Coordinates of C-alpha atoms in Angstrom, one line a residue:
M2 CA 0.3 42.0 24.0
V3 CA -2.0 40.3 21.5
H4 CA -4.9 40.2 23.5
V5 CA -6.9 43.0 24.4
H6 CA -7.6 43.5 28.4
E7 CA -9.5 46.2 29.6
S8 CA -9.5 46.8 33.6
S9 CA -10.4 43.1 34.2
I10 CA -12.1 42.0 31.1
S11 CA -10.8 40.1 27.7
L12 CA -11.9 41.5 24.6
A13 CA -12.9 39.0 21.8
T14 CA -10.1 40.0 18.6
L15 CA -10.6 40.1 14.7
T16 CA -7.3 37.8 14.0
I17 CA -6.0 38.1 10.2
G18 CA -3.7 35.4 9.4
V19 CA -1.1 36.2 7.0
T20 CA 0.5 33.6 4.7
A21 CA 2.4 35.5 1.3
H22 CA 5.7 35.1 -1.0
R23 CA 9.0 36.0 0.3
H24 CA 10.2 37.3 -2.7
I25 CA 7.8 40.0 -3.8
D26 CA 8.8 42.0 -6.7
P27 CA 10.6 45.4 -5.3
A28 CA 8.5 47.7 -8.5
R29 CA 5.2 46.5 -7.2
E30 CA 6.0 46.3 -3.7
P31 CA 4.9 50.4 -2.5
L32 CA 1.3 49.4 -4.3
V33 CA 1.6 45.9 -2.0
R34 CA 2.1 47.6 0.8
Q35 CA -0.8 50.5 -0.1
R36 CA -3.2 47.9 0.0
V37 CA -2.4 45.9 2.9
R38 CA -3.0 49.1 5.2
E39 CA -5.8 50.3 4.0
F40 CA -7.3 46.4 3.9
L41 CA -6.3 47.3 7.7
L42 CA -8.0 50.3 8.0
R43 CA -11.4 49.0 6.0
L44 CA -11.8 45.8 9.3
Q45 CA -11.0 49.3 11.6
H46 CA -13.4 50.9 10.6
E47 CA -15.7 48.5 9.4
F48 CA -15.6 46.8 13.3
P49 CA -14.8 49.7 15.2
D50 CA -15.3 48.1 18.8
L51 CA -13.8 44.8 17.5
P52 CA -9.3 44.7 18.0
L53 CA -7.4 43.7 15.5
Q54 CA -4.9 40.8 15.9
L55 CA -1.8 40.2 13.4
V56 CA -1.2 36.9 12.6
S57 CA 2.1 35.9 10.8
A58 CA 5.5 34.2 11.1
L59 CA 7.7 37.3 10.2
A60 CA 9.9 35.7 7.6
A61 CA 11.1 37.3 4.6
G62 CA 8.6 39.6 2.0
G63 CA 5.3 39.6 2.6
D64 CA 5.1 38.7 6.3
Q65 CA 7.5 41.3 7.0
L66 CA 5.4 44.1 4.9
V67 CA 2.3 43.1 6.6
A68 CA 3.3 43.4 9.8
E69 CA 5.1 46.2 9.9
E70 CA 2.1 48.1 8.3
A71 CA 0.1 46.4 11.4
L72 CA 2.2 47.7 13.8
A73 CA 2.3 50.9 12.5
L74 CA -1.9 50.4 12.8
G75 CA -0.9 50.0 16.7
I76 CA -2.1 46.5 15.7
P77 CA -0.4 44.0 18.1
V78 CA 1.4 40.7 16.0
L79 CA 1.6 36.9 17.5
A80 CA 4.9 35.6 15.0
P81 CA 4.4 31.7 15.4
L82 CA 7.8 30.3 14.0
P83 CA 7.8 26.9 12.4
M84 CA 11.0 26.4 15.0
T85 CA 13.3 28.2 16.9
Q86 CA 14.7 31.1 15.8
T87 CA 18.6 30.4 15.6
E88 CA 16.7 27.2 13.9
Y89 CA 14.6 29.5 12.0
E90 CA 17.3 32.6 11.5
R91 CA 18.5 30.0 8.7
D92 CA 16.3 30.8 6.4
F93 CA 16.9 34.6 6.3
D94 CA 19.6 35.0 3.7
D95 CA 19.7 38.4 3.1
P96 CA 21.0 40.5 6.7
E97 CA 18.8 43.3 5.5
T98 CA 15.8 40.4 5.6
L99 CA 17.3 39.5 9.6
R100 CA 17.5 42.5 10.8
R101 CA 13.5 43.4 9.8
F102 CA 12.9 40.4 11.5
R103 CA 14.9 40.4 14.8
N104 CA 13.2 43.9 14.5
L105 CA 10.0 42.8 14.2
L106 CA 9.9 40.2 16.6
A107 CA 11.0 42.0 19.2
R108 CA 7.5 44.0 19.0
S109 CA 5.7 41.0 18.8
E110 CA 4.2 38.2 21.0
V111 CA 6.4 35.1 20.3
R112 CA 4.9 31.4 20.3
I113 CA 7.6 28.6 18.9
L114 CA 5.0 25.6 17.8
P115 CA 6.1 21.8 18.6
L116 CA 7.8 19.6 16.7
T117 CA 5.8 18.0 13.4
P118 CA 5.3 13.7 14.7
G119 CA 8.4 12.0 14.0
N120 CA 10.9 15.0 13.6
N121 CA 13.4 15.6 15.5
A122 CA 15.7 18.9 15.7
E123 CA 18.6 17.0 13.6
D124 CA 16.8 16.2 10.9
I125 CA 15.3 19.9 10.5
A126 CA 18.3 21.3 11.1
A127 CA 19.5 19.1 7.7
G128 CA 16.9 20.2 5.4
G129 CA 14.7 18.7 3.3
A130 CA 11.1 16.8 4.3
P131 CA 11.3 17.8 8.0
R132 CA 11.6 21.0 7.4
D133 CA 9.1 21.4 5.0
R134 CA 6.5 19.7 7.5
Q135 CA 7.5 22.1 10.5
Y136 CA 6.4 25.1 7.6
A137 CA 3.3 23.0 6.7
Q138 CA 2.4 22.6 10.6
L139 CA 2.9 26.9 10.6
G140 CA 0.3 27.1 8.0
V141 CA -1.8 24.5 9.3
F142 CA -1.7 26.7 12.5
V143 CA -1.9 30.4 11.1
S144 CA -5.6 29.4 9.2
S145 CA -6.1 27.5 12.0
H146 CA -6.0 30.7 14.6
C147 CA -7.3 33.4 12.3
Q148 CA -10.6 34.7 10.9
I149 CA -9.5 36.0 7.0
L150 CA -6.7 34.7 6.1
L151 CA -4.7 37.5 4.4
A152 CA -2.7 35.8 1.6
L153 CA -0.4 37.7 -0.3
W154 CA -0.3 35.3 -3.1
D155 CA 0.2 35.3 -6.8
G156 CA -2.4 33.0 -7.1
E157 CA -0.5 30.1 -9.3
P158 CA -0.5 26.7 -7.7
S159 CA 2.6 25.7 -6.7
A160 CA 4.2 21.5 -5.0
A161 CA 6.3 23.6 -2.7
V162 CA 5.3 21.8 0.5
G163 CA 3.6 24.6 3.4
G164 CA 4.2 27.2 1.0
T165 CA 1.7 30.0 0.3
A166 CA -0.8 28.1 -2.2
E167 CA -0.8 25.0 -0.3
V168 CA -1.7 27.4 2.4
V169 CA -4.4 29.4 0.5
Y170 CA -6.0 25.3 -0.5
F171 CA -5.5 24.5 3.8
H172 CA -7.8 27.6 4.6
L173 CA -10.4 26.6 1.6
H174 CA -10.8 23.3 1.6
E175 CA -8.9 21.9 5.7
S176 CA -7.0 19.5 3.2
M177 CA -3.1 19.7 3.7
P178 CA -1.8 17.1 1.4
A179 CA 2.2 17.2 2.4
L180 CA 1.1 16.6 6.4
G181 CA -1.8 14.0 5.9
W182 CA -3.9 16.6 7.5
S183 CA -8.2 17.1 6.8
V184 CA -11.1 17.8 8.3
P185 CA -12.3 15.0 10.9
T186 CA -14.8 12.6 8.8
P187 CA -18.3 13.9 10.9
N188 CA -17.3 17.7 9.7
Q189 CA -16.8 17.4 5.9
L190 CA -20.3 17.8 5.3
A191 CA -20.8 21.2 7.9
E192 CA -21.2 24.1 7.2
E193 CA -17.6 26.4 7.0
T194 CA -17.8 29.8 9.0
N195 CA -13.5 29.5 9.0
D196 CA -12.8 30.3 5.3
L197 CA -12.7 33.9 4.5
V198 CA -9.4 34.5 2.5
Y199 CA -8.7 38.0 1.7
H200 CA -6.4 37.4 -1.9
M201 CA -4.4 40.2 -2.5
P202 CA -2.6 39.4 -6.1
C203 CA 1.1 40.3 -5.7
V204 CA 4.1 39.0 -8.4
R205 CA 7.1 37.1 -7.3
A206 CA 10.9 38.6 -8.2
S207 CA 11.4 36.1 -10.7
R208 CA 9.1 37.4 -13.0
A209 CA 10.3 40.8 -14.0
E210 CA 8.2 40.2 -17.3
A211 CA 4.4 40.4 -15.4
R212 CA 5.7 44.1 -14.8
G213 CA 3.8 45.5 -17.3
E214 CA 0.9 44.0 -16.7
P215 CA -1.9 46.2 -15.5
P216 CA -1.7 44.4 -11.5
P217 CA -4.5 42.5 -10.4
T218 CA -7.4 43.9 -8.0
P219 CA -7.7 42.3 -4.5
R220 CA -10.6 39.1 -4.4
W221 CA -12.5 37.2 -1.3
L222 CA -12.7 34.6 -1.9
T223 CA -14.4 31.1 0.2
A224 CA -14.5 27.1 -0.9
D225 CA -17.2 27.9 -3.4
R226 CA -16.8 31.3 -4.4
S227 CA -15.2 34.4 -5.2
W228 CA -16.1 37.9 -6.3
P229 CA -14.6 41.7 -6.2
G230 CA -12.3 42.4 -2.9
T231 CA -14.1 46.0 -2.9
D232 CA -17.3 44.1 -1.8
P233 CA -18.9 43.7 1.6
I234 CA -17.6 41.5 3.7
P235 CA -19.8 38.0 3.2
H236 CA -23.0 38.4 4.8
E237 CA -22.2 35.2 6.4
H238 CA -19.2 36.3 7.9
R239 CA -20.3 39.7 8.9
V240 CA -22.7 38.0 11.2
L241 CA -20.2 36.4 13.4
F242 CA -18.0 39.8 13.5
T243 CA -20.8 41.2 14.5
H244 CA -22.1 38.4 16.6
M245 CA -18.2 39.3 18.3
Q246 CA -18.2 43.1 18.2
A247 CA -21.8 43.3 20.0
Y248 CA -20.2 41.0 22.9
N249 CA -17.3 43.5 23.6
R250 CA -19.5 46.4 23.5
D251 CA -21.8 43.9 26.2
L252 CA -18.4 44.1 28.0
R253 CA -17.4 46.9 28.1
R254 CA -20.8 48.3 28.7
H255 CA -21.3 46.5 32.3
R256 CA -17.6 45.9 33.1
A257 CA -18.1 47.5 36.0
R258 CA -21.1 45.1 37.4
I259 CA -19.0 42.2 35.8
D260 CA -16.2 43.1 37.8
A261 CA -18.1 43.1 40.8
D262 CA -19.7 40.4 40.8
A263 CA -18.8 37.7 38.4
A264 CA -17.5 34.9 39.6
G265 CA -14.8 32.5 38.3
L266 CA -14.3 28.8 38.2
F267 CA -11.2 29.4 40.4
P268 CA -12.4 30.0 44.4
A269 CA -11.3 33.2 45.5
N270 CA -8.9 32.4 47.7
D271 CA -6.5 30.3 44.8
E272 CA -7.1 33.4 42.0
Q273 CA -3.2 33.6 43.2
R274 CA -2.8 30.2 41.5
R275 CA -3.8 30.5 37.8
D276 CA 0.1 30.5 36.9
T277 CA -0.1 30.7 33.1
R278 CA -1.5 32.9 31.6
L279 CA -4.3 30.7 29.2
M280 CA -5.3 30.2 33.1
H281 CA -5.7 33.8 33.2
R282 CA -7.6 33.8 29.7
L283 CA -9.7 31.3 30.0
D284 CA -11.2 31.5 33.0
T285 CA -11.2 36.0 32.8
L286 CA -13.3 35.0 29.7
Y287 CA -16.1 31.8 31.8
R288 CA -16.3 35.1 34.4
Q289 CA -17.3 37.6 32.0
S290 CA -19.3 35.1 29.2
D291 CA -21.2 33.9 32.4
W292 CA -21.8 37.1 34.4
L293 CA -23.4 38.4 30.8
A294 CA -25.4 35.4 30.6
V295 CA -27.3 34.8 33.7
H296 CA -27.6 39.7 33.1
Y297 CA -29.7 38.5 29.8
Q298 CA -31.0 35.1 31.3
R299 CA -32.4 37.1 33.8
R300 CA -34.0 39.5 30.7
V301 CA -36.0 36.7 29.0
R302 CA -37.1 35.1 32.2
H303 CA -38.9 38.3 32.7
G304 CA -40.0 38.9 30.0
L305 CA -41.6 35.8 29.8
I306 CA -43.3 36.1 33.3
A307 CA -44.2 39.7 32.0
T308 CA -46.0 38.9 28.6
H309 CA -47.6 35.3 30.1
L310 CA -49.3 38.0 33.3
L311 CA -49.9 40.0 31.2
A312 CA -52.1 37.0 28.7
V313 CA -53.7 36.8 31.9
A314 CA -55.0 39.9 32.2
M315 CA -55.7 40.9 28.7
G316 CA -58.1 37.3 29.5
L317 CA -59.3 38.5 32.4
A318 CA -60.5 42.3 31.2
Y319 CA -61.9 40.2 28.1
I320 CA -63.9 37.6 29.5
A321 CA -65.7 40.5 32.7
Y322 CA -66.0 43.1 29.2
D323 CA -68.0 40.5 27.6
N324 CA -69.8 38.4 31.2
V325 CA -69.8 41.0 33.9
H326 CA -70.2 44.5 32.4
A327 CA -69.4 46.1 29.1
D328 CA -67.0 49.2 30.8
W329 CA -64.7 50.8 28.0
R330 CA -61.9 51.3 30.8
L331 CA -62.1 46.9 31.2
L332 CA -61.4 47.5 26.4
L333 CA -58.4 49.8 27.7
I334 CA -57.1 47.7 30.2
F335 CA -57.0 44.9 27.5
L336 CA -54.9 47.8 25.2
L337 CA -52.5 48.7 27.9
C338 CA -51.8 45.2 28.5
F339 CA -51.1 44.5 24.8
G340 CA -49.3 47.5 24.5
I341 CA -47.0 46.7 27.8
G342 CA -46.6 43.1 26.3
W343 CA -45.0 44.6 22.9
I344 CA -43.2 47.2 23.9
W345 CA -41.1 44.6 26.0
Y346 CA -41.2 42.5 23.1
R347 CA -40.1 45.2 20.9
V348 CA -37.1 46.4 23.0
G349 CA -36.3 42.4 24.0
K350 CA -36.0 42.3 20.7
R351 CA -34.3 44.8 19.4
R352 CA -31.6 44.4 22.3
D353 CA -31.0 40.7 20.9
W354 CA -31.7 39.5 25.0
H355 CA -32.8 35.6 23.7
R356 CA -30.3 35.2 21.4
K357 CA -27.7 36.7 23.9
Y358 CA -28.6 34.9 26.7
L359 CA -28.5 31.1 24.4
D360 CA -24.7 31.9 23.0
Y361 CA -23.0 33.3 26.4
R362 CA -24.4 30.7 28.1
A363 CA -23.2 28.2 25.2
L364 CA -20.0 30.5 24.9
A365 CA -19.7 29.9 29.1
E366 CA -20.2 26.4 29.1
G367 CA -17.4 25.8 26.1
L368 CA -14.6 27.8 27.8
R369 CA -15.2 26.0 31.0
V370 CA -14.6 22.4 29.2
Q371 CA -11.2 24.7 27.4
L372 CA -10.0 25.6 30.9
Y373 CA -10.3 22.0 32.7
W374 CA -8.7 20.4 29.7
H375 CA -6.2 22.2 29.5
L376 CA -5.6 22.7 33.2
A377 CA -5.8 18.5 32.9
G378 CA -3.1 17.9 30.2
V379 CA -5.6 16.7 27.4
R380 CA -5.0 17.8 23.8
A381 CA -2.5 18.9 25.2
S382 CA -0.4 17.2 21.5
E383 CA -3.0 18.8 19.5
E384 CA -1.7 22.4 19.7
V385 CA -1.7 23.4 16.1
L386 CA -5.0 22.7 15.1
F387 CA -7.5 24.5 16.6
A388 CA -9.6 21.8 18.5
Y389 CA -13.1 22.5 19.0
D390 CA -13.4 23.5 15.1
S391 CA -16.4 20.6 15.6
F392 CA -18.6 22.1 18.4
L393 CA -21.8 24.0 17.2
Q394 CA -20.1 23.2 13.7
K395 CA -23.4 21.5 12.3
Q396 CA -26.0 23.8 13.7
D397 CA -26.7 27.3 13.0
I398 CA -24.1 29.0 11.3
E399 CA -24.7 32.3 13.5
L400 CA -23.1 30.4 16.6
G401 CA -19.7 30.1 14.9
W402 CA -18.7 33.5 16.4
I403 CA -18.5 31.7 20.1
R404 CA -16.2 28.8 17.9
H405 CA -14.2 32.1 16.9
V406 CA -13.5 33.8 20.9
M407 CA -12.7 30.5 21.2
R408 CA -10.2 30.4 18.7
G409 CA -8.3 33.1 19.7
A410 CA -8.2 32.2 23.4
S411 CA -6.2 29.6 23.0
L412 CA -3.8 31.3 20.3
I413 CA -1.8 32.0 23.9
H414 CA -1.2 28.5 24.9
D415 CA 2.5 28.0 26.5
R416 CA 3.2 25.2 26.3
R417 CA 6.5 25.5 27.7
R418 CA 5.2 26.3 31.1
A419 CA 1.9 23.6 30.7
P420 CA -0.5 23.4 34.0
G421 CA 1.4 20.9 37.3
L422 CA -0.1 17.6 37.7
E423 CA -1.9 18.6 40.4
W424 CA -4.3 20.3 38.4
L425 CA -5.2 16.6 37.1
H426 CA -6.8 16.2 40.6
W427 CA -8.1 19.4 41.2
S428 CA -9.9 19.7 37.9
I429 CA -11.0 15.6 38.8
A430 CA -11.8 17.1 41.5
D431 CA -14.2 20.4 40.8
W432 CA -15.7 19.8 37.6
V433 CA -16.7 16.5 38.3
G434 CA -16.9 16.6 42.1
S435 CA -19.1 13.9 43.6
K436 CA -22.9 14.4 44.6
E437 CA -21.5 14.3 48.5
S438 CA -19.0 17.0 48.5
H439 CA -21.4 19.6 46.9
R440 CA -18.9 20.4 44.2
G441 CA -18.2 20.2 40.7
Q442 CA -21.1 19.2 37.8
L443 CA -22.2 15.5 39.3
S444 CA -24.1 17.1 42.0
Y445 CA -24.7 20.3 39.8
Y446 CA -27.0 18.2 37.8
A447 CA -28.6 15.7 40.2
R448 CA -29.9 19.6 41.8
K449 CA -30.7 20.6 38.9
S450 CA -32.3 17.3 37.8
A451 CA -34.7 17.4 40.8
Q452 CA -35.2 20.8 40.7
C453 CA -37.0 21.2 36.8
E454 CA -38.8 17.8 38.4
A455 CA -40.5 19.8 41.0
R456 CA -41.3 23.1 38.6
Y457 CA -42.5 20.7 36.0
R458 CA -44.7 18.6 39.1
I459 CA -45.8 22.5 39.8
T460 CA -47.0 23.0 36.5
R461 CA -48.9 20.0 36.2
R462 CA -50.6 20.5 39.2
V463 CA -51.5 24.0 38.6
S464 CA -53.1 22.9 35.1
A465 CA -54.8 20.3 36.1
L466 CA -56.4 22.2 39.3
A467 CA -57.4 25.0 37.2
L468 CA -58.8 23.1 34.5
L469 CA -60.5 20.6 37.3
T470 CA -61.8 23.6 39.4
G471 CA -62.7 25.8 35.7
L472 CA -65.2 22.3 35.2
G473 CA -66.4 22.4 38.6
V474 CA -67.4 25.7 38.0
A475 CA -68.9 25.0 34.6
V476 CA -71.1 21.8 36.1
L477 CA -72.1 24.4 39.7
L478 CA -73.5 27.2 36.7
I479 CA -75.2 24.2 35.7
V480 CA -77.4 22.4 38.5
L481 CA -77.7 25.6 40.3
N482 CA -78.8 28.1 37.1
Q483 CA -81.8 28.9 38.5
R484 CA -81.3 29.9 42.0
L485 CA -77.6 32.2 41.4
S486 CA -78.2 35.8 41.2
P487 CA -77.1 37.2 37.0
N488 CA -74.1 39.0 39.1
V489 CA -73.3 35.7 41.2
A490 CA -73.6 33.6 37.5
N491 CA -72.2 36.8 35.8
Y492 CA -69.2 36.5 37.9
L493 CA -68.9 32.5 37.7
L494 CA -68.8 32.7 34.1
V495 CA -65.8 34.8 34.2
L496 CA -63.7 31.6 36.8
V497 CA -65.2 29.2 34.3
G498 CA -62.9 31.5 31.8
L499 CA -60.0 32.4 33.5
L500 CA -59.5 29.5 35.4
P501 CA -58.6 27.0 32.5
L502 CA -57.1 30.3 30.7
I503 CA -54.6 30.1 33.7
A504 CA -53.6 26.5 33.0
G505 CA -53.1 27.2 29.4
V506 CA -50.9 30.1 30.0
R507 CA -48.8 28.1 32.7
N508 CA -48.6 25.6 30.4
A509 CA -47.2 27.6 27.5
Y510 CA -44.6 29.3 30.5
G511 CA -43.5 25.6 31.4
H512 CA -43.2 24.9 27.1
K513 CA -41.2 28.1 26.6
Q514 CA -39.1 27.0 29.2
A515 CA -38.6 23.7 28.1
E516 CA -39.1 22.1 31.5
K517 CA -40.0 18.6 30.3
E518 CA -37.1 18.3 28.2
L519 CA -34.3 20.2 30.2
I520 CA -35.4 17.1 33.0
K521 CA -34.6 14.5 30.6
Q522 CA -31.1 16.1 29.9
Y523 CA -30.2 17.1 33.1
R524 CA -31.0 13.3 33.7
F525 CA -28.6 12.1 30.8
M526 CA -25.9 14.4 31.6
S527 CA -26.0 13.6 35.9
S528 CA -26.1 9.8 34.8
I529 CA -23.0 10.3 32.1
F530 CA -21.0 12.6 35.2
A531 CA -22.1 9.3 37.6
R532 CA -20.1 6.8 35.0
A533 CA -17.0 9.3 34.5
R534 CA -16.5 9.6 38.3
K535 CA -16.9 5.8 38.6
Q536 CA -14.6 5.7 35.8
L537 CA -12.4 7.7 37.6
D538 CA -12.1 6.2 40.8
V539 CA -11.2 2.7 39.2
A540 CA -8.4 4.6 36.6
S541 CA -5.0 2.5 37.0
D542 CA -3.1 6.1 35.8
D543 CA -2.7 9.2 34.7
A544 CA -3.2 8.9 31.0
Q545 CA -6.8 6.9 31.3
R546 CA -7.5 9.7 33.4
R547 CA -7.4 12.6 30.6
G548 CA -8.7 10.0 28.3
I549 CA -12.4 9.9 30.3
L550 CA -11.9 13.6 30.7
K551 CA -11.9 14.1 27.2
A552 CA -14.6 12.2 27.1
L553 CA -16.3 13.5 29.7
G554 CA -15.4 17.1 27.9
E555 CA -17.0 15.9 24.4
A556 CA -20.4 14.8 26.0
C557 CA -20.6 17.9 27.8
L558 CA -20.3 20.0 24.2
Q559 CA -23.0 18.3 22.8
E560 CA -25.0 18.5 25.6
H561 CA -24.3 22.4 25.6
T562 CA -25.3 22.1 21.5
E563 CA -28.7 20.1 21.9
W564 CA -29.4 22.8 25.6
I565 CA -29.1 25.7 22.7
L566 CA -30.8 24.4 19.7
M567 CA -33.9 23.6 21.9
H568 CA -34.1 27.0 23.3
R569 CA -33.5 28.4 20.0
E570 CA -36.6 27.3 19.1
R571 CA -38.7 29.1 22.4
P572 CA -37.8 32.9 21.8
L573 CA -39.9 35.3 23.7
E574 CA -42.9 36.1 20.7
Q575 CA -45.4 38.7 20.5
S576 CA -48.2 36.0 20.1
Q577 CA -47.6 34.9 23.4
L578 CA -50.0 37.6 24.3
T579 CA -52.9 36.6 21.9

């Protein structure tokens, strides 16, 4: 199996795609094989909690060489075929390479890619441009579904459609001239996190004159630079892989609680209906990501409450020391509260509670859209390019790991077992729902809007009450200054200082929770789902319904992007204690 499962959890994987020449110089093959093995071992050593998987078409030459080394190390292989196996085997001229292909295929998971637009089986069998387009599509698929492209390539440009040079170019620049494919215009200026190539130079068998030359060393390539392969993985990519590894560690650490408490998108009595592997994969990823998001949300919320309460306690201790009694124990309480808050802050920062809460929530919501789109048959014609590469792409580069996890999930899609039509109607009822049924996101956003409005009203009332009471006490002190005993006056002074402090702390807590901004966001999403519900009710056919769900999913992904950016600006900070 390509995807790693432990109990009921599904681990993120580091996917290595392969593009390679078919005819590698036999004299150099042992060196190439050694370098491939060392590269795979290096990745396993650097990311021990991030299982590797290989995506290779198992073509003659470099593809088979890399697959053999991967399987020898226990790395699972996914074999996307550009056409049916029978048709693909016609391109194997040597019986030995055909035998190796069949042997490797039997040990791999197979995915047959669809026909490119305008192609048919007869044209592919006839060869020429239609067949070349299938190979070009294969290169796009491998590039779009891996985090590192391993290129066994001589480094020379080539006009061969779908050849190694063209696949490397597509991975670096997201353009495949042979198919007329390129990155969508809105994302052209976004920083790329999926352009990493490990170029392992190799000599073609046709260039025997190059055998006397010293073998070039491997190099890392991205769209804008190149450096020695012995150097560490680029920092921006290492951060993404490290976050994926942290996700796996959290899954293993909390596996028992996830098994016991996590809830997926399918009701308990409907879980047996997850009749495709992608359904099961996406629902498993959602339920574990949702559980982790809720878990770290509690940690963050408890941290916010604790630090704000400690800030009030510190203020009370200092005001009492200054106005009531200069007792050293009050200063001790002040320092103790500060110390507890500082320790809590350091623990939360070291364990990355805030980032994990936001990232895991964004991942869960992205998976929600991915699952409902799959069930409803949305994007069924877009199986080659990864469909969610624009999600969070124009924001913080560190969020790219979320797309990597979603990219890995989409690898196992099996178009021969697409969900039935009944799943379209189930998705509408379960995803959109209605206000009356209390099912779906329509009622969820209406409910969350009301809750946020209630919290915001409490914040305003508490702040106003504290400020007005503080002002009233101050006025009372002025009016009755000569009539009050020193002790009473001192206690009233404490209230004058404490009540505005409480108001300020409550306002600060509301700001950290983004209460005001969330009201607008939830109202907006509630209106989006309400309009979608109305349009779905009058839609004339299923194609129109799928179009509405596609637009709805894109709006949801955009909303999740806005949500995570808003909350990333409000982390738990040590300065809150002061």
